[in-house]
Amino acid sequence: MQKIIDIDFCTLKFYKNYMITTIKEGVHVDKEQNEALIKIAENYYSNQPFVYISHRVNSYSVNPNIYARTSETKNLAGLAVVTHDYKAKRNAQIEKLFLHKPFEIFVTLTEAFNWADELISNN
């Protein structure tokens, strides 16, 4: 791990090929939070491709309309959701329809890391 940032609605962990976000309990991720995440990611990764990994250990909601803007992030190679929760998996399957980049759902972080590394190496 290279860096950790804790902001009001989440914690972000940065690695070479991916960033992991853990959104806090009860948050509603909407345009404002999405813009903050995009700005942080673009600043950290500059022109380097990266994968966004959402580690869904808490209960929160996401406005799927944010994915239109997220899809415009040039160096975003893909998005992974990691969760054991059935409801979170179902929500992620719906969100997947809105993102125009590779989007996968995993049960473990290791699976997401492997997918991210493969996606970046093929990018």
Coordinates of C-alpha atoms in Angstrom, one line a residue:
M1 CA 0.0 0.0 0.0
Q2 CA 1.3 3.4 -0.9
K3 CA -1.1 5.9 0.8
I4 CA -4.3 6.1 2.8
I5 CA -6.7 9.1 2.8
D6 CA -9.7 9.4 5.2
I7 CA -12.4 11.8 4.1
D8 CA -15.8 12.6 5.6
F9 CA -17.7 9.8 3.8
C10 CA -15.0 7.1 3.1
T11 CA -11.5 5.8 3.4
L12 CA -9.3 5.4 0.3
K13 CA -6.3 3.1 0.1
F14 CA -4.0 3.6 -2.9
Y15 CA -1.9 0.9 -4.5
K16 CA 0.1 0.8 -7.8
N17 CA -2.8 -0.4 -10.0
Y18 CA -5.9 0.2 -7.9
M19 CA -7.6 2.2 -5.2
I20 CA -9.8 0.7 -2.6
T21 CA -12.7 2.7 -1.2
T22 CA -14.6 1.8 1.9
I23 CA -17.7 4.0 2.1
K24 CA -18.9 4.7 5.7
E25 CA -22.2 3.3 7.0
G26 CA -25.4 5.1 5.9
V27 CA -23.8 7.3 3.3
H28 CA -25.7 8.1 0.1
V29 CA -23.1 8.3 -2.8
D30 CA -24.4 11.0 -5.1
K31 CA -22.8 13.5 -7.5
E32 CA -20.9 15.5 -4.8
Q33 CA -19.2 12.4 -3.4
N34 CA -18.5 11.0 -6.8
E35 CA -16.8 14.2 -8.0
A36 CA -14.6 14.1 -4.9
L37 CA -13.6 10.5 -5.6
I38 CA -12.9 11.3 -9.2
K39 CA -10.8 14.3 -8.4
I40 CA -8.7 12.4 -5.8
A41 CA -8.2 9.5 -8.2
E42 CA -7.2 11.7 -11.1
N43 CA -4.8 13.6 -8.9
Y44 CA -3.2 10.4 -7.5
Y45 CA -3.0 8.4 -10.7
S46 CA -2.5 11.3 -13.2
N47 CA -2.3 9.7 -16.6
Q48 CA -1.7 6.2 -15.3
P49 CA -4.6 3.6 -15.7
F50 CA -6.1 2.3 -12.4
V51 CA -9.0 0.2 -11.2
Y52 CA -11.5 1.4 -8.6
I53 CA -12.3 -1.3 -6.0
S54 CA -15.4 -0.7 -3.8
H55 CA -15.0 -2.7 -0.7
R56 CA -18.6 -2.9 0.5
V57 CA -18.4 -3.8 4.2
N58 CA -20.9 -1.2 5.3
S59 CA -24.5 -0.5 4.3
Y60 CA -24.8 2.5 2.0
S61 CA -26.6 3.6 -1.2
V62 CA -25.3 4.7 -4.6
N63 CA -27.2 6.8 -7.1
P64 CA -26.5 4.8 -10.3
N65 CA -26.7 8.0 -12.4
I66 CA -23.2 8.9 -11.2
Y67 CA -21.7 6.2 -13.4
A68 CA -22.3 8.3 -16.6
R69 CA -19.7 10.8 -15.2
T70 CA -17.5 8.1 -13.8
S71 CA -17.4 6.5 -17.3
E72 CA -15.8 9.7 -18.6
T73 CA -12.7 9.2 -16.3
K74 CA -10.1 8.5 -19.0
N75 CA -7.6 6.6 -16.9
L76 CA -10.2 4.5 -15.1
A77 CA -9.6 1.0 -16.5
G78 CA -12.5 -0.7 -14.6
L79 CA -14.5 -1.0 -11.4
A80 CA -14.8 -3.9 -9.0
V81 CA -17.2 -4.4 -6.1
V82 CA -16.2 -6.7 -3.3
T83 CA -19.0 -7.9 -1.0
H84 CA -20.4 -10.9 0.8
D85 CA -23.8 -9.3 1.2
Y86 CA -26.6 -10.5 -1.2
K87 CA -28.3 -7.2 -1.3
A88 CA -25.1 -5.3 -2.1
K89 CA -24.4 -7.8 -4.9
R90 CA -27.9 -7.2 -6.4
N91 CA -27.4 -3.5 -6.2
A92 CA -24.0 -3.8 -7.9
Q93 CA -25.5 -5.8 -10.7
I94 CA -27.9 -2.9 -11.4
E95 CA -25.1 -0.3 -11.1
K96 CA -23.1 -2.4 -13.6
L97 CA -25.6 -1.5 -16.3
F98 CA -24.8 2.2 -15.9
L99 CA -20.9 2.1 -16.2
H100 CA -19.4 2.0 -19.6
K101 CA -16.2 0.3 -18.5
P102 CA -15.3 -3.2 -17.2
F103 CA -17.3 -3.8 -14.0
E104 CA -17.0 -7.1 -12.0
I105 CA -18.3 -8.3 -8.6
F106 CA -16.2 -10.4 -6.3
V107 CA -16.4 -12.0 -2.9
T108 CA -12.8 -11.4 -1.9
L109 CA -10.3 -8.6 -2.2
T110 CA -7.7 -11.0 -3.6
E111 CA -10.0 -11.9 -6.5
A112 CA -10.5 -8.1 -7.2
F113 CA -6.7 -7.5 -7.0
N114 CA -6.0 -10.3 -9.5
W115 CA -8.7 -9.0 -11.9
A116 CA -7.4 -5.4 -11.5
D117 CA -3.8 -6.4 -12.2
E118 CA -4.8 -8.4 -15.2
L119 CA -7.0 -5.6 -16.5
I120 CA -4.1 -3.1 -16.2
S121 CA -1.6 -5.4 -17.8
N122 CA -3.9 -5.9 -20.8
N123 CA -4.7 -2.2 -21.0

